[in-house]
PDB file of C-alpha atoms and ligand atoms in Angstrom:
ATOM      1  CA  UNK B  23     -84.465 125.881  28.719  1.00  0.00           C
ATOM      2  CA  UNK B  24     -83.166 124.403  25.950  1.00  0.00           C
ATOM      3  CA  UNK B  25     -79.418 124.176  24.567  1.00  0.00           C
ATOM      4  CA  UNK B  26     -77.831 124.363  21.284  1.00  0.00           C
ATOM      5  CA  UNK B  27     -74.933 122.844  21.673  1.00  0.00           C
ATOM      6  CA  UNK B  28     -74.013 121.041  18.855  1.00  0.00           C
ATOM      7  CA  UNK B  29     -74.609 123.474  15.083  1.00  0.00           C
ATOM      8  CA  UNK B  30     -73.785 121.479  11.959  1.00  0.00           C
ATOM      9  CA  UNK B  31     -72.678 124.120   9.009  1.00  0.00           C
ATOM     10  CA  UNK B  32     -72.324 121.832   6.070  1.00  0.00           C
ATOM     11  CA  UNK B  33     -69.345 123.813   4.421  1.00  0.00           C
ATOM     12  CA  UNK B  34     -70.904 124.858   0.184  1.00  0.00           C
ATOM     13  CA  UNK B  35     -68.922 123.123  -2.279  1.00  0.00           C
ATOM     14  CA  UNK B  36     -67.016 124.113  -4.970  1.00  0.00           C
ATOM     15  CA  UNK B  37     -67.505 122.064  -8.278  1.00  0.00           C
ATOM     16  CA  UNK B  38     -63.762 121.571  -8.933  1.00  0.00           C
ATOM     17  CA  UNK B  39     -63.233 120.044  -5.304  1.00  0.00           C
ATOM     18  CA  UNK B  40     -62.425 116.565  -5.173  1.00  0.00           C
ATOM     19  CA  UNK B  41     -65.603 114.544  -3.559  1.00  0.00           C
ATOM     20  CA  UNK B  42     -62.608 113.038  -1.422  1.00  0.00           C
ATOM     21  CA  UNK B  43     -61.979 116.582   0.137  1.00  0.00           C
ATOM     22  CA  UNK B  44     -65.663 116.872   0.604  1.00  0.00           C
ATOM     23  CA  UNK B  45     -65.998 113.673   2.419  1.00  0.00           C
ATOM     24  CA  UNK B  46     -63.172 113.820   4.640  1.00  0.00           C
ATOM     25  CA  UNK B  47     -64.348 117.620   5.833  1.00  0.00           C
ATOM     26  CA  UNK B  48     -67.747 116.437   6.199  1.00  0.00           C
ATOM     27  CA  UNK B  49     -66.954 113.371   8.110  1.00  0.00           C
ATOM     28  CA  UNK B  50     -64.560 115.453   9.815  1.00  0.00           C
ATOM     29  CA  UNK B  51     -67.211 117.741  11.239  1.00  0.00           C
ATOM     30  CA  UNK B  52     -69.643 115.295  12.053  1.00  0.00           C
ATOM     31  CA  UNK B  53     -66.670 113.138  14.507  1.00  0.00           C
ATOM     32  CA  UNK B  54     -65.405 116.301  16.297  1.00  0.00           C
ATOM     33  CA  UNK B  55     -67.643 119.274  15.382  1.00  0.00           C
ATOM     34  CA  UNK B  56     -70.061 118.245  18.833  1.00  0.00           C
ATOM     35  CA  UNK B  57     -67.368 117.169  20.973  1.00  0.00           C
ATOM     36  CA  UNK B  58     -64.943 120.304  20.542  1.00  0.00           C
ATOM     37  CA  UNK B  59     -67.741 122.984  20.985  1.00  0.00           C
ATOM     38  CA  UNK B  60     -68.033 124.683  24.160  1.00  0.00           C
ATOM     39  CA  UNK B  61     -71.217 125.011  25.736  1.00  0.00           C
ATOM     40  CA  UNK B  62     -72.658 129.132  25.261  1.00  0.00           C
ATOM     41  CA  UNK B  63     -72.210 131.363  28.211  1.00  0.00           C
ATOM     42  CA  UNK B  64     -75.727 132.085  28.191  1.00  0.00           C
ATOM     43  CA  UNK B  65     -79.306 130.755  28.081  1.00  0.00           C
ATOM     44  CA  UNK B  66     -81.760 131.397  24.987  1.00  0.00           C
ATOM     45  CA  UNK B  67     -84.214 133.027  25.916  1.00  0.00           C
ATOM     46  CA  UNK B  68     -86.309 133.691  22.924  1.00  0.00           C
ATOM     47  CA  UNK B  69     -85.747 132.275  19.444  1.00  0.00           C
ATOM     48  CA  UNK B  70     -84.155 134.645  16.352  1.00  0.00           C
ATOM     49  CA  UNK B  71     -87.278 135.371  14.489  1.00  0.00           C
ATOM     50  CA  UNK B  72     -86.207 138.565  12.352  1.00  0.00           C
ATOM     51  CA  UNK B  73     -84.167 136.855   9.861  1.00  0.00           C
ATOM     52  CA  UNK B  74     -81.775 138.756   7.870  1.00  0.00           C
ATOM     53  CA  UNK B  75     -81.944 137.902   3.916  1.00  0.00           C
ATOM     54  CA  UNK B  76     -80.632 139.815   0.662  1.00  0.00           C
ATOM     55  CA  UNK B  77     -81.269 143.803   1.552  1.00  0.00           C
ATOM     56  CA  UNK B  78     -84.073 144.357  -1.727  1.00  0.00           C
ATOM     57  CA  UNK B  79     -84.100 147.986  -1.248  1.00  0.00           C
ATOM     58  CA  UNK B  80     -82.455 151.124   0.498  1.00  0.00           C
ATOM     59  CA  UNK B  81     -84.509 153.447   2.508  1.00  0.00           C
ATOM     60  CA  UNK B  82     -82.827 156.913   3.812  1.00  0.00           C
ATOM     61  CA  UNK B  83     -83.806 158.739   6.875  1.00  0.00           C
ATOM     62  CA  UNK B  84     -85.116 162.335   6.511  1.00  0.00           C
ATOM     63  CA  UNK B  85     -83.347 163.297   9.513  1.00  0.00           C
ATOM     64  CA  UNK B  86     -79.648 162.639   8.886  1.00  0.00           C
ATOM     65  CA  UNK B  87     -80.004 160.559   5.330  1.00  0.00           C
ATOM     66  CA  UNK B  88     -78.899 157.586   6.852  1.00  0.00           C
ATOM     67  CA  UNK B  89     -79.401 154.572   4.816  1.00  0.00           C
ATOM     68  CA  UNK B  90     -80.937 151.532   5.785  1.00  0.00           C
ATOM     69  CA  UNK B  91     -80.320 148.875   3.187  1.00  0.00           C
ATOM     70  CA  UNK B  92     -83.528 146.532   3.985  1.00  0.00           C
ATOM     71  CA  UNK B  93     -84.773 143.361   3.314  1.00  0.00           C
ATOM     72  CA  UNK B  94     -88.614 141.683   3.180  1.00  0.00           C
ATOM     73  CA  UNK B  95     -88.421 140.613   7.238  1.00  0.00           C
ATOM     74  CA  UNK B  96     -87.298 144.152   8.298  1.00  0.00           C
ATOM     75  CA  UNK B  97     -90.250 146.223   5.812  1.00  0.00           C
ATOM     76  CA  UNK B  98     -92.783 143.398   7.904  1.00  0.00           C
ATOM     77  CA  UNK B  99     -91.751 143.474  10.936  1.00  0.00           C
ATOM     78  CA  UNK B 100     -93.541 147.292  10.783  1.00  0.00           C
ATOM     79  CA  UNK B 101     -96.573 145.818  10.587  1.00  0.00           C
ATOM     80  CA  UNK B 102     -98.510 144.731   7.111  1.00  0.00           C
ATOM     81  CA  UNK B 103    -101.950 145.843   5.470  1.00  0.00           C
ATOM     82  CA  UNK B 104    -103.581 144.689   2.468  1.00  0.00           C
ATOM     83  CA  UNK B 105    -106.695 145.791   0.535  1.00  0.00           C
ATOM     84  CA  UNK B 106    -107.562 144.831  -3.144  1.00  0.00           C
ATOM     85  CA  UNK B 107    -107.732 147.182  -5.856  1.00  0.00           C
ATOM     86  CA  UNK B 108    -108.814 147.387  -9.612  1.00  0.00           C
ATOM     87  CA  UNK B 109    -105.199 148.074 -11.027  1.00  0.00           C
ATOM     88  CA  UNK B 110    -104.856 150.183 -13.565  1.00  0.00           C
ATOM     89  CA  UNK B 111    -101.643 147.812 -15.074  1.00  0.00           C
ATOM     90  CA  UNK B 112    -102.928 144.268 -14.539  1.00  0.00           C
ATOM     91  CA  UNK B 113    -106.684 145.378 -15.249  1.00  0.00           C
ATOM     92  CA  UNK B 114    -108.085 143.496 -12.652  1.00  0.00           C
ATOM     93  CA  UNK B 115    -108.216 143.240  -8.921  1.00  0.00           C
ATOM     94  CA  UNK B 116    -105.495 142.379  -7.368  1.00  0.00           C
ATOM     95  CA  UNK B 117    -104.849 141.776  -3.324  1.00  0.00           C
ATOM     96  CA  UNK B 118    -102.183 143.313  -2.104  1.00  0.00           C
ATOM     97  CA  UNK B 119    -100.217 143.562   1.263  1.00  0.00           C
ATOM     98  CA  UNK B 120     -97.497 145.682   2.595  1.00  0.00           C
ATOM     99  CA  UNK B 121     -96.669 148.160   4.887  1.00  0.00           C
ATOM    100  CA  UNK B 122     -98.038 151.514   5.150  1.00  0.00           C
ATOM    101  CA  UNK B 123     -96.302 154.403   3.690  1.00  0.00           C
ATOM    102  CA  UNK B 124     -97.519 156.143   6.954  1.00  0.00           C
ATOM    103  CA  UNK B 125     -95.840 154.018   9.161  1.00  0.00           C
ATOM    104  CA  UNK B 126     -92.320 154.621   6.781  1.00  0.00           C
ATOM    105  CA  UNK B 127     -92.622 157.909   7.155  1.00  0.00           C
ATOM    106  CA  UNK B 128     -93.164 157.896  11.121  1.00  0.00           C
ATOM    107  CA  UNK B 129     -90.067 155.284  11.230  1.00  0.00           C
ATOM    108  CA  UNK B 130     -87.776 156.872   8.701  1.00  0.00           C
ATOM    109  CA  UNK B 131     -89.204 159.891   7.651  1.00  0.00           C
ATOM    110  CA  UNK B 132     -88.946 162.355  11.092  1.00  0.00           C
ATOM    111  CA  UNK B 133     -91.551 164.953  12.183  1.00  0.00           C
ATOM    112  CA  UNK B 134     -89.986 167.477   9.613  1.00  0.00           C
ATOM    113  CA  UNK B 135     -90.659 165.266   6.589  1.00  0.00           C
ATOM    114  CA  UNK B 136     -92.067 166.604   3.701  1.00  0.00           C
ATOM    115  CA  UNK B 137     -92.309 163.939   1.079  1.00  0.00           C
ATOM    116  CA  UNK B 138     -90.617 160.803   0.232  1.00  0.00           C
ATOM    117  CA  UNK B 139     -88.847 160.628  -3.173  1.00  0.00           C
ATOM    118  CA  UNK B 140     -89.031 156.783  -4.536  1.00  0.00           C
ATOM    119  CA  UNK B 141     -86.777 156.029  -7.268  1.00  0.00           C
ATOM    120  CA  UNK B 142     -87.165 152.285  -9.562  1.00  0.00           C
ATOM    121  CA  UNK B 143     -84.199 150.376 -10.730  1.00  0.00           C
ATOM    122  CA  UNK B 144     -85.333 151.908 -14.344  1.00  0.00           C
ATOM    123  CA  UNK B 145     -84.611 155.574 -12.892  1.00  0.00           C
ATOM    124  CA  UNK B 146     -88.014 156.162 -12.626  1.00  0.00           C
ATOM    125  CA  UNK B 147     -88.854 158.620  -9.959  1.00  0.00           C
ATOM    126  CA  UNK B 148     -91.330 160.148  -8.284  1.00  0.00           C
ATOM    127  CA  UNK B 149     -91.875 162.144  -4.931  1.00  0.00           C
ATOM    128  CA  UNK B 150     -95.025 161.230  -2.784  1.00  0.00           C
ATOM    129  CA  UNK B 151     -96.112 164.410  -0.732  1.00  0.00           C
ATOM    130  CA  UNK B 152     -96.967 163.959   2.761  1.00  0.00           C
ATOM    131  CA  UNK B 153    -100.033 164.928   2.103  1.00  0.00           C
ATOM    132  CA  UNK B 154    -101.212 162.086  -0.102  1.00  0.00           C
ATOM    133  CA  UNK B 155     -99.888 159.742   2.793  1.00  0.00           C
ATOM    134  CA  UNK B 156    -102.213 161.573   5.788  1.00  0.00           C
ATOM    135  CA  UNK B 157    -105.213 160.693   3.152  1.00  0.00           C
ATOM    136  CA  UNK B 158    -104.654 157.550   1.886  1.00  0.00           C
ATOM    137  CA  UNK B 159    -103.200 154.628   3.060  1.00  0.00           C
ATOM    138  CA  UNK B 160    -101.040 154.058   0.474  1.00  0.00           C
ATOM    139  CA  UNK B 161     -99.260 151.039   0.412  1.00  0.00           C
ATOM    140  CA  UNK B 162     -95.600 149.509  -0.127  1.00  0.00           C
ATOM    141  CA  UNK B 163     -96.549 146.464  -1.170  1.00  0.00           C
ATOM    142  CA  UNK B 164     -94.452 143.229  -1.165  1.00  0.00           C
ATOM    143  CA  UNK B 165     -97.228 140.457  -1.811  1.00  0.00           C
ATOM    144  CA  UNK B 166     -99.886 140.335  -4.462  1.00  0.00           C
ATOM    145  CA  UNK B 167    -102.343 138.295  -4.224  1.00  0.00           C
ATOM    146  CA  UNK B 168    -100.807 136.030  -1.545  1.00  0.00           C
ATOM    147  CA  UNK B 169     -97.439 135.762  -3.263  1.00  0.00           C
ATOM    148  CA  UNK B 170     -94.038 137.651  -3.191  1.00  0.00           C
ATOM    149  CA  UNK B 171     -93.432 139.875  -6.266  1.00  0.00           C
ATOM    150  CA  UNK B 172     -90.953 138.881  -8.673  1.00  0.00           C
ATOM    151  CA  UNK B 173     -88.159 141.784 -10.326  1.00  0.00           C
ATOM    152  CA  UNK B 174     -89.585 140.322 -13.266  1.00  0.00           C
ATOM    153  CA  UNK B 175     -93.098 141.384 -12.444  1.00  0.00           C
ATOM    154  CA  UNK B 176     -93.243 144.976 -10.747  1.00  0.00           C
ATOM    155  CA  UNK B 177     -91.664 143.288  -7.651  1.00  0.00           C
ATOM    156  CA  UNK B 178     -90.310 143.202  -5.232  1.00  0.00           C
ATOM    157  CA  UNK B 179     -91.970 146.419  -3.779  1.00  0.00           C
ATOM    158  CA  UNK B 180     -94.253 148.752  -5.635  1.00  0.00           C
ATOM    159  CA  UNK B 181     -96.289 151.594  -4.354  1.00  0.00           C
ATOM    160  CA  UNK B 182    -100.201 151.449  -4.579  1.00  0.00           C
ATOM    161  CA  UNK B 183    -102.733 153.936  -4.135  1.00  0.00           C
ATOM    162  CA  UNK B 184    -106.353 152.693  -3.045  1.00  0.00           C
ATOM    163  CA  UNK B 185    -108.188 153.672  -5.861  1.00  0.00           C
ATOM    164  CA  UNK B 186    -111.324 151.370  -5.068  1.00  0.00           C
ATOM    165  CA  UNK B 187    -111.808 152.843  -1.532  1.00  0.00           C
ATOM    166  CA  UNK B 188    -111.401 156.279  -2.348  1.00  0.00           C
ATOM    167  CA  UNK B 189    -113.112 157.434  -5.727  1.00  0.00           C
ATOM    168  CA  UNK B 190    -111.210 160.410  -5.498  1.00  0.00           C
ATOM    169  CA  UNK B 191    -108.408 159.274  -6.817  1.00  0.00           C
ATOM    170  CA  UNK B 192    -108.534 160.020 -10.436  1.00  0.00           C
ATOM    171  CA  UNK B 193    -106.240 157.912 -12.560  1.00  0.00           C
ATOM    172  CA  UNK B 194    -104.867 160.121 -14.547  1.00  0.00           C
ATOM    173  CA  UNK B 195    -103.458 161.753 -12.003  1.00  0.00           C
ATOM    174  CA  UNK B 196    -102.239 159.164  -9.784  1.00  0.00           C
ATOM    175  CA  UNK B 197    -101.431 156.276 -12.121  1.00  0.00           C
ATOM    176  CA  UNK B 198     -97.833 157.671 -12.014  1.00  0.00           C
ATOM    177  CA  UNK B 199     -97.333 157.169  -8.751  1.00  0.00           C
ATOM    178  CA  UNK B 200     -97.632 153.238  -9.189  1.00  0.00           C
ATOM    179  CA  UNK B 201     -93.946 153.141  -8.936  1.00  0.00           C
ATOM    180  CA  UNK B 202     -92.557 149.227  -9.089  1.00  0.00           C
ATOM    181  CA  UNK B 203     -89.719 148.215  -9.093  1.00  0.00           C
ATOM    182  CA  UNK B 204     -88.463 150.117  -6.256  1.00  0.00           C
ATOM    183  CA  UNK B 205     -84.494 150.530  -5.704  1.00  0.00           C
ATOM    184  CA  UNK B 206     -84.179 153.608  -3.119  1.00  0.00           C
ATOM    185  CA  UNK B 207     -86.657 155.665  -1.107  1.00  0.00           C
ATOM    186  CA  UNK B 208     -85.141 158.945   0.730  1.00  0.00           C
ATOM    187  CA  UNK B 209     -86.853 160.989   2.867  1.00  0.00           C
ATOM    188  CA  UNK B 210     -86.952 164.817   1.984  1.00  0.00           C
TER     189      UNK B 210
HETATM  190  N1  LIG J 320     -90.513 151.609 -12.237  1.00  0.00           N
HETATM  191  C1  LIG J 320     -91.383 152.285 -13.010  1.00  0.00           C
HETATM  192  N2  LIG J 320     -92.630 152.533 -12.544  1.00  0.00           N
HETATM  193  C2  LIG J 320     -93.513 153.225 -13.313  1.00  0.00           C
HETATM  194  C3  LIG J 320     -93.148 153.721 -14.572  1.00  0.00           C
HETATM  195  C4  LIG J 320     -91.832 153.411 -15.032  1.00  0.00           C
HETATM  196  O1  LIG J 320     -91.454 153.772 -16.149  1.00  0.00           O
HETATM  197  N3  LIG J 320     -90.987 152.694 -14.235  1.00  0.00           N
HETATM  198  N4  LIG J 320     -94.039 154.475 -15.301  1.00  0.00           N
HETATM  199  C5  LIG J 320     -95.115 155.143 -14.536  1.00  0.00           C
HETATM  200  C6  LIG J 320     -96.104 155.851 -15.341  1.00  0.00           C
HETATM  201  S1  LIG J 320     -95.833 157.429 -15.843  1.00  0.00           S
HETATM  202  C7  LIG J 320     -97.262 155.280 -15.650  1.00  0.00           C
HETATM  203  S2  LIG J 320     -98.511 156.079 -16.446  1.00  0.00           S
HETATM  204  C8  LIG J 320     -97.446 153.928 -15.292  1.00  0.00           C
HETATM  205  C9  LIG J 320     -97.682 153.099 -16.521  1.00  0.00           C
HETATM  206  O2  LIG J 320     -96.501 152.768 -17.165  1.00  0.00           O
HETATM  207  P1  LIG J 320     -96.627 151.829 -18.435  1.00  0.00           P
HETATM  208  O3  LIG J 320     -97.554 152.559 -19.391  1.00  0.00           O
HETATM  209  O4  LIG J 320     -95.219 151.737 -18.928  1.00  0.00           O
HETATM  210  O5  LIG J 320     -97.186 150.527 -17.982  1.00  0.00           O
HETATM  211  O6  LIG J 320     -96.412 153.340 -14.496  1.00  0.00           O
HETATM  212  C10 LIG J 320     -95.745 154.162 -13.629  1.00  0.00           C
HETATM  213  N5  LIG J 320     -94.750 153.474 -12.844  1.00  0.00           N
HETATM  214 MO1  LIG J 321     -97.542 157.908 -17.307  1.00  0.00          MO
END
């Protein structure tokens, strides 16, 4: 049982304020922040661990086209994979984690759902068929190789389809469904 009772929030800054101002509201804050805080009307009982950070991409339902504007914490708190593949862009093999398309398309997608259209910041689009999903585990990935992808590198989600497991998957037909950069994925 433990009690938060006293929750310094250092007020940001602005350049053009005087340091004067900034000291006085700090010091302010530290002499009467504690003492005028009332104790919470409840216990905790467990700790915030899903913690809420810039939304990276949208994702709309295929029942009602809600959208769900989410960030990295909500996409792995479904649950993340990884495998490494030969890929076709970085010619080499890369590791890569992220969370099944299957498990998007049970959470988002609804029993009717055909396919999942995903669209890149650069208006790139293509639509994923369910099908391809119920073969392969296909993959929105958020980490390569250990490490969060950068805008700046295909990041920060991409789709990836196993093409070392499954020899099947000829690149000239799939290679277009690499799509980075991800801004919006709706449900059809
Ligand atoms: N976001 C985004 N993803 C994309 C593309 C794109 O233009 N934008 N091109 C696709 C296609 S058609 C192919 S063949 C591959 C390779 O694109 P590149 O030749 O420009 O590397 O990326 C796929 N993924
Ligand atoms: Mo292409």
């Amino acid at each position: 049982m433990r009690r938060e009772r006293c929750v310094h929030r250092l007020p940001t800054f602005s350049a053009y304020r005087s340091t004067f101002l900034a000291l006085a509201i700090l010091g302010a804050t530290l002499l009467f922040g504690c003492s005028s805080e009332r104790d919470p009307d409840y216990l905790d009982v467990k700790p915030r661990t899903l913690n809420v950070g810039d939304p990276i991409m949208r994702i709309r339902s295929g029942v009602n086209d809600t959208p769900f504007d989410v960030d990295i914490s909500i996409l792995e708190s479904l649950g993340t994979v990884s495998y490494s593949v030969d890929d076709p862009y970085e010619l080499t093999d890369v590791e890569y984690e992220g969370v099944l398309l299957s498990v998007l398309f049970e959470q988002f997608g609804g029993a009717e759902s055909k396919s999942v259209t995903i669209l890149a910041i650069d208006d790139y689009t293509q639509t994923i068929p369910r099908d391809h999903i119920e073969k392969w585990p296909l993959l929105l990935a958020l980490k390569a190789n250990g490490s969060y992808s950068p805008r700046s590198h295909r990041g920060p989600v991409m789709i990836i389809y196993p093409y070392d497991q499954y020899p099947e998957l000829d690149p000239t037909i799939y290679d277009p469904f690499w799509v980075w950069q991800i801004s919006d994925m709706p449900f059809n």
